[in-house]
Amino acid sequence: MSTDSDTTPDTEEAREQLIDLAADFYDQFADGEVPTMTIPTRTKSNIVFDEDEQVWVYGDRNSTRSAKTISGAEKILKAVYTIDFLSQQLEEDRSSTLRELYYLSESWDLDEAQFNTQDESNNLIEDLEIVSDVKREDFHMRPEESGAKVMGPLLLREQTNRGDREIHCQDDVGQGGYQIPNNPDTIEFLDNDAKFVLCVETGGMRDRLVENGFDDEYDALVVHLGGQPARATRRLIKRLHDELDLPVTVFTDGDPWSYRIFGSVSYGSIKSAHLSEYLATPEAQFIGIRPEDIVEYELPTDPLADSDVNALESELEDPRFQTDFWEEQIELQLDINKKAEQQALASRGLDFVTETYLPERLDEMGLL
Amino acid sequence: MTSYQSRLGEGEGIAEELAESQRAISIAEFFEKNKHMLGFDSEARALVTAVKEAVDNALDACEEAGILPDIYVEIQESGDYYKLVVEDNGPGITKEQAPKIFGKLLYGSRFHAREQNRGQQGIGISAAVLYSQLTSGKPAKITSRPKGQDEAQYFELIVDTDTNEPEISVDETTTWERPHGTRIELEMEANMRARSTLRDYIQDTAVVNPHARIEFDEPGLDESLKFERAERADLPDETEEIRPHPHGVELGTLLKMLEATDSYSVSGFMQEEFTRVGGKTADSVIANFNDRHYGRGMAWQPPKVNEDADIERAVEDAVANKGAETTATFAAAVSDAIHDRDRVAYHEVEAIVDSAAEDAEADGDTTFGATVRENAVEAAWGAVSDNLSSDLYALVDEVTTKRKDDAAIEGLASRLADKFDGGGRHRLTRDELRGYIDRAADMTEEQDDATFGETARENVLEALWTAAEGVPEEPPKVSDIADDRDTASELLSAMRETDIIAPPTDCLSPISAELVEEGLRKEFDADFYAASTRDASVHGGDPFIVEAGIAYGGELESEGTVDVMRFANRVPLVYQRGACATTDVVKSIRWRNYNLDQPGGSGIPKGPAVIMVHVASTNVPFTSESKDAIANVPEMEDEIELAIREAARELKSYLNKRRSMQQRREKQDKLATILPEMAEKLTEVTDNDELHIDDSLARIMNNVLVEREVEDDTVRVRIENNDDTNADVELTDIVTAEPQVTNGATVVEMDGEWFVKWSPTVGAGETAVLEYSVTGEAEFTVSVDGIEEEKLTVNA
């Protein structure tokens, strides 16, 4: 099968990378050394902005897990067990979810190798991604929650366990749209009539746009983000931009947390900074809700909470938001001390968003 | 009732005194009445007390003769009675001594000696003898063999209860296997309910007398308990007897001393009979005594020359028939001398008048008789004390607060002045002066609506008392003071008030920290021992030294609270634990700081530990006559606390180390599970050969790793220190062939094996290499000392 020829080298490569990692530990033991695993420190303070790529990547600081301490030894032990598991999984060309890995560790004979929390196993997988330079998806590990949905004039082919499927993201899908698979790299874009990508934060707004036929009318690919977007969603957005040359726009609530959603689509997030080049779309543009819109459209608002104010102030110091646009908007928001949700546009009628707001904004951005 | 304790301190005379009073009642009745004080109030306790007295006596006898004590204690059932046998290897006693030592209640030189000794603790072996005789009707059986004699003497001793006179009823020659010593056998009504107390007492005695060997047998034991002498234990240093310190005597003792002394004057008495008193100190004591006994003379400011009360004129008027010129010269001399002074007291005026009179007599042929002089003194003193209120106003105003109303001060001053109005010498004691002030102040408060609080009154008292002059009287003769309890009491107060340097401390013989530890070590199977000895300190007039010891872990009972062992002058304190200052101090220490469990953060700590405290003093302050508990004397409590803390600090560092070793062991256990599994998994995943992880483990454990490399004929022994502190390694490599050229190591041959000894200090993270060559086949056996087992990995 053609799929085999596509995936086998990747799978084999991923497996070898993992085993190389194990071999490093083996060699350390064989040399009488203390096995250690060095990874970049994954905290906010060790995230630097890559000006060239316009994405966030890890800085120079490393933390070392050493078998010298019980906790370090346990981490490495868990890593070795996980490597063993992943390499078998790859060998058998199967996949599992992060949660399955967590439960599966219960079956390991050594208590010390078992995970105590799901976070622990999730983090370990990310550690392994970093040290082996292989993406989680290539380990055949997927998150529990499914990816978000796409609706719009796009024809694609997805490799599934049951063979390849050609899917048109308007004609072949229901009201819910096309479900993004865990590894969007299994998708091949065949054809499209889209003019741009519209990423929407909330499910309610996505449904409104679809119900109003916005995708059809404006040839938009409506991608539902569902809060902080999953890796698969961000990867797909990146591919839509890079491969189909589609402008990417992001439509969120008008509050500091939503700006961060935009930031993670656009510049990358802290936890997956090692994959920013692969996941982030620096060219993405922000539609709104802008603080300016709150004033202009007289939207119903809530006052800013203290945590909102703090978040806005820290965004002012965040290099991701150090542009004229963001500085102006954030200062305005602090000034008016108000925030508004996407749905607040409904105060002007259900069609206001599709007939007035979005066309006006997209027009301003030169996309219509 | 006067306390028994204070009477005990009265010295030798008490024996006779007691005996005298006993003639009215029988000795048996006396004993019956006082047995709770003597420690014979129950049958169980009687046995403990008898053992205690006999053992103390035996130990003392040996020590006094410079013999390392070897004591045998046995309790036998004997029909309805119990028989107590105590043997020592002391110097033995003569027939003449026996009745005195064993038979006479309160015989002995111990009670009044200012010396650290066991005898302070009890009433003596004679009480046990009497008790046994009274309860069983049997005589005390004494066997004695003085050193160097071939045969032993056997006596039976009975106390005549009518006369309190001991009598030897049997006296015969016998044989005894001990080369010298004394054996006493007492039969008495008793029971063994206090068995564990008895055993504890014997064990505690052994702990605190590491120089003694003690054997103990009683019917409940399968075989006798043997408490061996500690190896390095010598006899305690002989103590110097010291004279009492003025701060350490009580009134009764003082009276006895006054009676007994050969000194005539108080000054001589003080210097002769007390330690640390010289001429100057004696003068200070006498000055203080005089203030109490005679009071001080109030001294007043002389009136200004132009004031109404003109001294010169008053004296002139008072002197008759001495010729105008002589009288004028005399009056002027008196007046000038008085005006030369800032203040003048009556006795000073007297001295001035006398001096002026003598001058006048020397100048001419006039005589100034006593009457004339008296008149002159009265006249001058009258003039001096004519206007006291202004003088007193100044004194009072000086020491009272500015806020006091002027009228109130005026009122107080004039009322005080009134008290002195009646003429006289204005001589009074401090108490009398205080009385004047109180009355004047009360009146002033009442009538002038002012307040004179305690502080104000005290300040006024102090100002007036300071302004007064000590009187130049000779203190009464010693014999007079001895007859007058009140005067003696004044002398005692004066002694206590006077600053006197602390008594010398060579009268004490502490066990020494080393032997305290040794004593614990031989009686308790523990993991850790610590001990401390404080420097000598003083309470009252008595020097004391506190020692403490702690044993921890091992076979010690880990459930419940720790054992607190209390000792005074090498004698275990058995009863009244809760009333003892030692217990209070142990409870007050925050033991959690020393890593001992202490529920609630106070009280006796818990855990497998023994805490011992020894107080050595010429006079241990006990709470009561039964001498079971040390009184809460602050100076002593402080020292007890410091001694315990000193030992506890060592315990803490031991426990810390032990804890860190335990953590290390736990870590090793854990890693010893994880790492081999990791290695196995790695071997499996990477499909490689089996892994050897010892070296990695050594590094991980911060261990000291000893490895051997043999390359042709060259042998290298590497010591790698992965710890963060220096490692002092003592390595012995036993080689079956002769090694050549060793760097820094010594080689000793023994039975065809060569012992390569190497003792490097390997710094943290460093490696030391021992290299030598061996020709031909050789086998190696390495042993490493100086490194805790947990920290060592030998791979050679």
GROMACS .gro file of C-alpha atoms in nm, chain A residues 19 21-23 25-35 67-70 73-74 76-77 80-81 83-84 87-88 109-110 112, chain B residues 666-668 670-671 673-679 681-686 688-693 695-697 699-702 722:
model
   64
   19ILE     CA    1   1.631   0.362   2.107
   21LEU     CA    2   1.808   0.775   2.362
   22ALA     CA    3   1.799   0.452   2.559
   23ALA     CA    4   2.143   0.368   2.425
   25PHE     CA    5   2.160   0.586   2.912
   26TYR     CA    6   2.307   0.244   2.852
   27ASP     CA    7   2.643   0.392   2.761
   28GLN     CA    8   2.643   0.614   3.068
   29PHE     CA    9   2.594   0.309   3.284
   30ALA     CA   10   2.853   0.110   3.094
   31ASP     CA   11   3.107   0.388   3.150
   32GLY     CA   12   3.034   0.390   3.519
   33GLU     CA   13   2.875   0.730   3.485
   34VAL     CA   14   2.552   0.844   3.640
   35PRO     CA   15   2.272   0.835   3.383
   67ALA     CA   16   1.982   0.916   3.859
   68LYS     CA   17   2.172   1.054   4.158
   69THR     CA   18   1.848   1.140   4.327
   70ILE     CA   19   1.554   0.913   4.381
   73ALA     CA   20   1.623   0.805   3.892
   74GLU     CA   21   1.250   0.747   3.887
   76ILE     CA   22   1.470   0.826   3.397
   77LEU     CA   23   1.330   0.485   3.484
   80VAL     CA   24   1.312   0.404   2.980
   81TYR     CA   25   0.991   0.211   3.034
   83ILE     CA   26   1.068   0.428   2.544
   84ASP     CA   27   1.026   0.052   2.560
   87SER     CA   28   0.920   0.140   2.050
   88GLN     CA   29   0.695  -0.165   2.070
  109ASP     CA   30   0.592  -0.473   3.692
  110LEU     CA   31   0.794  -0.215   3.883
  112GLU     CA   32   0.857   0.290   4.071
 1034GLU     CA   33   1.679   0.448   5.231
 1035LYS     CA   34   1.804   0.618   4.920
 1036GLN     CA   35   2.040   0.331   4.858
 1038LYS     CA   36   1.541   0.266   4.665
 1039LEU     CA   37   1.808   0.320   4.406
 1041THR     CA   38   1.575  -0.135   4.329
 1042ILE     CA   39   1.539   0.121   4.055
 1043LEU     CA   40   1.879   0.122   3.892
 1044PRO     CA   41   1.921  -0.251   3.825
 1045GLU     CA   42   1.570  -0.254   3.678
 1046MET     CA   43   1.661   0.044   3.467
 1047ALA     CA   44   1.977  -0.128   3.352
 1049LYS     CA   45   1.528  -0.253   3.073
 1050LEU     CA   46   1.798  -0.062   2.890
 1051THR     CA   47   1.972  -0.385   2.801
 1052GLU     CA   48   1.640  -0.515   2.671
 1053VAL     CA   49   1.548  -0.203   2.473
 1054THR     CA   50   1.890  -0.152   2.323
 1056ASN     CA   51   2.295  -0.498   2.431
 1057ASP     CA   52   2.505  -0.702   2.673
 1058GLU     CA   53   2.427  -0.710   3.041
 1059LEU     CA   54   2.522  -0.396   3.231
 1060HIS     CA   55   2.742  -0.367   3.540
 1061ILE     CA   56   2.634  -0.065   3.734
 1063ASP     CA   57   3.059   0.215   3.960
 1064SER     CA   58   2.760   0.424   3.869
 1065LEU     CA   59   2.596   0.325   4.195
 1067ARG     CA   60   2.899   0.768   4.232
 1068ILE     CA   61   2.528   0.803   4.280
 1069MET     CA   62   2.544   0.721   4.649
 1070ASN     CA   63   2.812   0.989   4.698
 1090ASN     CA   64   3.214   1.105   4.539
   0.00000   0.00000   0.00000
